[in-house]
Short mmCIF file of C-alpha atoms in Angstrom, two decimals:
data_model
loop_
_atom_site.label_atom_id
_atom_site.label_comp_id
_atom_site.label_asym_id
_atom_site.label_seq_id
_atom_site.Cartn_x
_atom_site.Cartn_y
_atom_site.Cartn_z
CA UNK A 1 4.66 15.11 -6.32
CA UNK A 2 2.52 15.20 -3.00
CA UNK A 3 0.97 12.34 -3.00
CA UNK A 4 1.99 10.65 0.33
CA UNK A 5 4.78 8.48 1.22
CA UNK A 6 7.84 8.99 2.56
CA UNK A 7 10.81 11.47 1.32
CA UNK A 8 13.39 9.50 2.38
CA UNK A 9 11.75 6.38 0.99
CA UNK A 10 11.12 7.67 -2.57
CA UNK A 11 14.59 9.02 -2.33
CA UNK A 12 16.77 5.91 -3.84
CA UNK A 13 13.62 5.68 -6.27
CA UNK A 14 13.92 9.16 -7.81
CA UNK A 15 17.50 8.64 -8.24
CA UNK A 16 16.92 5.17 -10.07
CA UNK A 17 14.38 6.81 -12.16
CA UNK A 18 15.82 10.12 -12.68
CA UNK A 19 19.23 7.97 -13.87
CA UNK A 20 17.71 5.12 -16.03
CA UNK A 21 14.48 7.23 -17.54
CA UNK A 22 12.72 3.97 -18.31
CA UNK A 23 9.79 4.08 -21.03
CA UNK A 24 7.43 1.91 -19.09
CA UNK A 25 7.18 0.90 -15.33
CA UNK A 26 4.87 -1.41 -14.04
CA UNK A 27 4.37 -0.51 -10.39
CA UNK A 28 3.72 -3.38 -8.37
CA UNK A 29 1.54 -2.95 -5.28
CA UNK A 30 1.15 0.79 -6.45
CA UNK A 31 -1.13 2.22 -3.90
CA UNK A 32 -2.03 6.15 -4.55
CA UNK A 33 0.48 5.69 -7.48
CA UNK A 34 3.10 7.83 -6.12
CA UNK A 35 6.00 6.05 -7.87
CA UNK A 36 4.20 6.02 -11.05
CA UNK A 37 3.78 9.88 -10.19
CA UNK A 38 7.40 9.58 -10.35
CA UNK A 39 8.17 7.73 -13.52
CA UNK A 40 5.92 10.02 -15.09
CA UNK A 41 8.13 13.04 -14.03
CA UNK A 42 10.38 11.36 -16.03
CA UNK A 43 9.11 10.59 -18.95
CA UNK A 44 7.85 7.15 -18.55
CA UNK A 45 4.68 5.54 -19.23
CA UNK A 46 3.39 3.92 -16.26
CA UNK A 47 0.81 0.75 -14.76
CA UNK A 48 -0.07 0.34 -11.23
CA UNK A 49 -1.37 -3.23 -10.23
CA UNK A 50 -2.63 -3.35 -7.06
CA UNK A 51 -5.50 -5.63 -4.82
CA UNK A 52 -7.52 -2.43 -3.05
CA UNK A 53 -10.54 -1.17 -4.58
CA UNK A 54 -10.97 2.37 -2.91
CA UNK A 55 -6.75 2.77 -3.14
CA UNK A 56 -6.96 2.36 -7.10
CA UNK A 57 -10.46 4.41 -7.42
CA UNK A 58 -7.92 7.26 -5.71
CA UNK A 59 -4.77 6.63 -8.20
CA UNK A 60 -6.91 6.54 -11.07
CA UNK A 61 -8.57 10.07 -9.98
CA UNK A 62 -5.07 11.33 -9.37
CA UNK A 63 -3.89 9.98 -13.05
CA UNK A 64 -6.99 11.99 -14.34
CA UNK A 65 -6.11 14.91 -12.77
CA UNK A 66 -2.83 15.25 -13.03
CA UNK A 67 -3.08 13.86 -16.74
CA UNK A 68 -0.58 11.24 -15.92
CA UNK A 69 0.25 8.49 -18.38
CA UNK A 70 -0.68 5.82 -15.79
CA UNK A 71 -3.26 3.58 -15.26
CA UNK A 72 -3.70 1.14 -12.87
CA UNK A 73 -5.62 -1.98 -11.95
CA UNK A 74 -7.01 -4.58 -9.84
CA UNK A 75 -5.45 -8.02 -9.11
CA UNK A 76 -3.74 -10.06 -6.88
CA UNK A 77 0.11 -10.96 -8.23
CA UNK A 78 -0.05 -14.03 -6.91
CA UNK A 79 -3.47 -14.98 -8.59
CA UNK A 80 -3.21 -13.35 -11.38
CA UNK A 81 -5.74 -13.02 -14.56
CA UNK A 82 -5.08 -16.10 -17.05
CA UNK A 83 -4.18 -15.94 -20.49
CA UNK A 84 -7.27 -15.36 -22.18
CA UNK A 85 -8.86 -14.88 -26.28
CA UNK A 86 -8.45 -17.60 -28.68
CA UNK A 87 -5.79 -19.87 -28.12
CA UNK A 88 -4.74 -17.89 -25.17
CA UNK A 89 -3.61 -15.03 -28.28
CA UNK A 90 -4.02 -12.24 -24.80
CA UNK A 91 -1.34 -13.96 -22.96
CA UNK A 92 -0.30 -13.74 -19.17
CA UNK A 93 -0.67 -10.87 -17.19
CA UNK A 94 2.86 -10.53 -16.83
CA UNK A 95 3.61 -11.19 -20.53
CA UNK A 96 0.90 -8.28 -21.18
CA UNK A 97 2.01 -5.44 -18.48
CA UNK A 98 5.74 -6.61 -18.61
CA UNK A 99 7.35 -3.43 -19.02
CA UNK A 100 11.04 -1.72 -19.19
CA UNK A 101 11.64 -1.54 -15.16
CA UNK A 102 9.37 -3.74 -12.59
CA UNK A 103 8.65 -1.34 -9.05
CA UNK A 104 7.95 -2.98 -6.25
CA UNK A 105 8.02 -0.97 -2.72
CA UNK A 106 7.01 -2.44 0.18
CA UNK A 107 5.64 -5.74 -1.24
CA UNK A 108 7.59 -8.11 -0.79
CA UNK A 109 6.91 -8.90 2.40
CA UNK A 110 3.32 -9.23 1.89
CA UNK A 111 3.39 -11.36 -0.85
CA UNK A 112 5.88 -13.76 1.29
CA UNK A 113 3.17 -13.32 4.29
CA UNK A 114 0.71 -14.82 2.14
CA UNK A 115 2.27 -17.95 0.21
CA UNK A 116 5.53 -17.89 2.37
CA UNK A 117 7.37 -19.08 -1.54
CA UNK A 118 10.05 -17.05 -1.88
CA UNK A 119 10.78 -18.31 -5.38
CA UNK A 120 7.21 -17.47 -6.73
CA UNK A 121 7.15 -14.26 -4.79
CA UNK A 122 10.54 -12.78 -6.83
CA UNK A 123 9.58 -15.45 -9.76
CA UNK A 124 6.53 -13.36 -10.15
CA UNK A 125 7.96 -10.00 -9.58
CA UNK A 126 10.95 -10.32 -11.71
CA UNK A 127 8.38 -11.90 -14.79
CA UNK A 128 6.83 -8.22 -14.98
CA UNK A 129 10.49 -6.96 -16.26
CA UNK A 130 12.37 -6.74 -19.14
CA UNK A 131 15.51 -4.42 -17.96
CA UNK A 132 14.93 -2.97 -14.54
CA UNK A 133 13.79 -4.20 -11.55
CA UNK A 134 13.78 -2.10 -7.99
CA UNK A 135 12.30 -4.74 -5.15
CA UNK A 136 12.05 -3.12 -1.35
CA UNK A 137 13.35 -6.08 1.08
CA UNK A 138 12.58 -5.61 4.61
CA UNK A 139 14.38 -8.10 6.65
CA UNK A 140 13.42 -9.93 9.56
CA UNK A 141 14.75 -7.83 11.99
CA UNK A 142 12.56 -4.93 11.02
CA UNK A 143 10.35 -3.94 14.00
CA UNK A 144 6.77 -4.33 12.06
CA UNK A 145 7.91 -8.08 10.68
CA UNK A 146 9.66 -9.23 13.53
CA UNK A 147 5.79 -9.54 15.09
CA UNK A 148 5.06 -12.21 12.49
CA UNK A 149 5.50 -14.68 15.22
CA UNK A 150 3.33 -17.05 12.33
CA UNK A 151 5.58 -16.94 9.83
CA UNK A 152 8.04 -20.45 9.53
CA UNK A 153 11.24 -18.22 7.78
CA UNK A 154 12.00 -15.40 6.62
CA UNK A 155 14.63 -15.13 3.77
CA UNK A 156 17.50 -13.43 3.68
CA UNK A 157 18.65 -10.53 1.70
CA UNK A 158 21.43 -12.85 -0.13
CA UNK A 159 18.89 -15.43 -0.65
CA UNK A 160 16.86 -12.97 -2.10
CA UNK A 161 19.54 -11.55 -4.26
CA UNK A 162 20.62 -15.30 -5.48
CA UNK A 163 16.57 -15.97 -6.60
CA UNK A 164 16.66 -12.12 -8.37
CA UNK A 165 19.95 -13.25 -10.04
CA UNK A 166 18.29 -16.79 -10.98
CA UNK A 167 15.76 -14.59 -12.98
CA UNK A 168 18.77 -13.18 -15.24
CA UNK A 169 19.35 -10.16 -13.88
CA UNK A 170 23.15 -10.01 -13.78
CA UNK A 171 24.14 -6.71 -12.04
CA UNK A 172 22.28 -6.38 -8.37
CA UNK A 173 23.06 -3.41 -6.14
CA UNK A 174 21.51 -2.56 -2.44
CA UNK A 175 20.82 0.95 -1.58
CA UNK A 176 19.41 2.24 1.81
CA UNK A 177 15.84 2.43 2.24
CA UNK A 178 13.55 4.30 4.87
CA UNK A 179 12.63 3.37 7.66
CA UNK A 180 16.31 1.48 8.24
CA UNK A 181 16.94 -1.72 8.35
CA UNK A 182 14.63 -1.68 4.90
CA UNK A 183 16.63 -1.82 1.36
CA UNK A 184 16.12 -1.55 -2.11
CA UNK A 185 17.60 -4.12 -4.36
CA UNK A 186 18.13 -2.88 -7.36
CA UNK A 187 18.40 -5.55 -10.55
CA UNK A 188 19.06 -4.64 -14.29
CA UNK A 189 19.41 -7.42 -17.02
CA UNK A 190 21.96 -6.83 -19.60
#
């Protein structure tokens, strides 16, 4: 794939990809579009959404060159576009890119940094899914968030579960991520 990351991180995602083969994947605070890279590997059709100019000018090169099915765009999830056309006919960003499986590595956290909801941050996560959802939680203990003197509270992973589970996703499963104590919780609605 080569285009930058971590191994060991991607790991638990090629597995869930290579073992679900979802038909679209909306890749939630994509970056370079490395898991979309990924899901295309596999067959699936793929949208990167993320708030960096210069990072999606690189994906989108990388799509073209690679002749991925991906594209990717610019906005922030928790400000997203609103409906739009007449009588709203577009719909919501999230009813528009909702797609098979829902990515969303390392973002979590930043999404709680800036609203510090952890129902809207999963509420809006989980809204870009119709099957699959793989969410990276990085607890509090983690040596980059536990300098967040600022924030009030951080959620737990079961808390975090419970909200996922709120959204209808009935079978939840944690697999390691990289570096430890980081995890992937991975979601799929029946």
């Amino acid at each position: 794939i080569g285009m930058g990351g971590s191994i060991l991180g991607a790991k638990a995602i090629y597995n869930f990809l290579k073992r679900v083969k979802p038909k679209t994947i909306t890749d939630l605070g994509c970056n370079t579009g490395i898991y979309s890279s990924l899901g295309n590997h596999f067959g699936s059709k793929c949208i990167g959404i993320d708030i960096h100019d210069d990072i999606l000018d690189e994906a989108n090169n990388i799509a073209i060159e690679r002749k991925l099915n991906a594209s990717f765009l610019k906005f922030d999830l928790l400000n997203p576009p609103a409906a739009g056309g007449i009588n709203d006919a577009y719909g919501t960003s999230s009813e528009r890119l909702k797609s098979e499986c829902v990515l969303a590595p390392a973002l979590y956290h930043h999404m709680f940094r800036a609203s510090e909801d952890m129902h809207k941050v999963i509420d809006t996560i989980c809204s870009y899914s119709k099957k699959y959802a793989m969410i990276e939680f990085i607890p509090s203990t983690d040596k980059y968030i536990s300098s967040w003197s600022q924030l009030s509270k951080w959620n737990t992973k079961e808390e975090v579960i419970e909200r996922i589970k709120h959204n209808g996703f009935t079978n939840v499963s944690v697999e390691e991520s990289y570096p430890a104590p980081r995890i992937w919780i991975i979601a799929h609605r029946n």
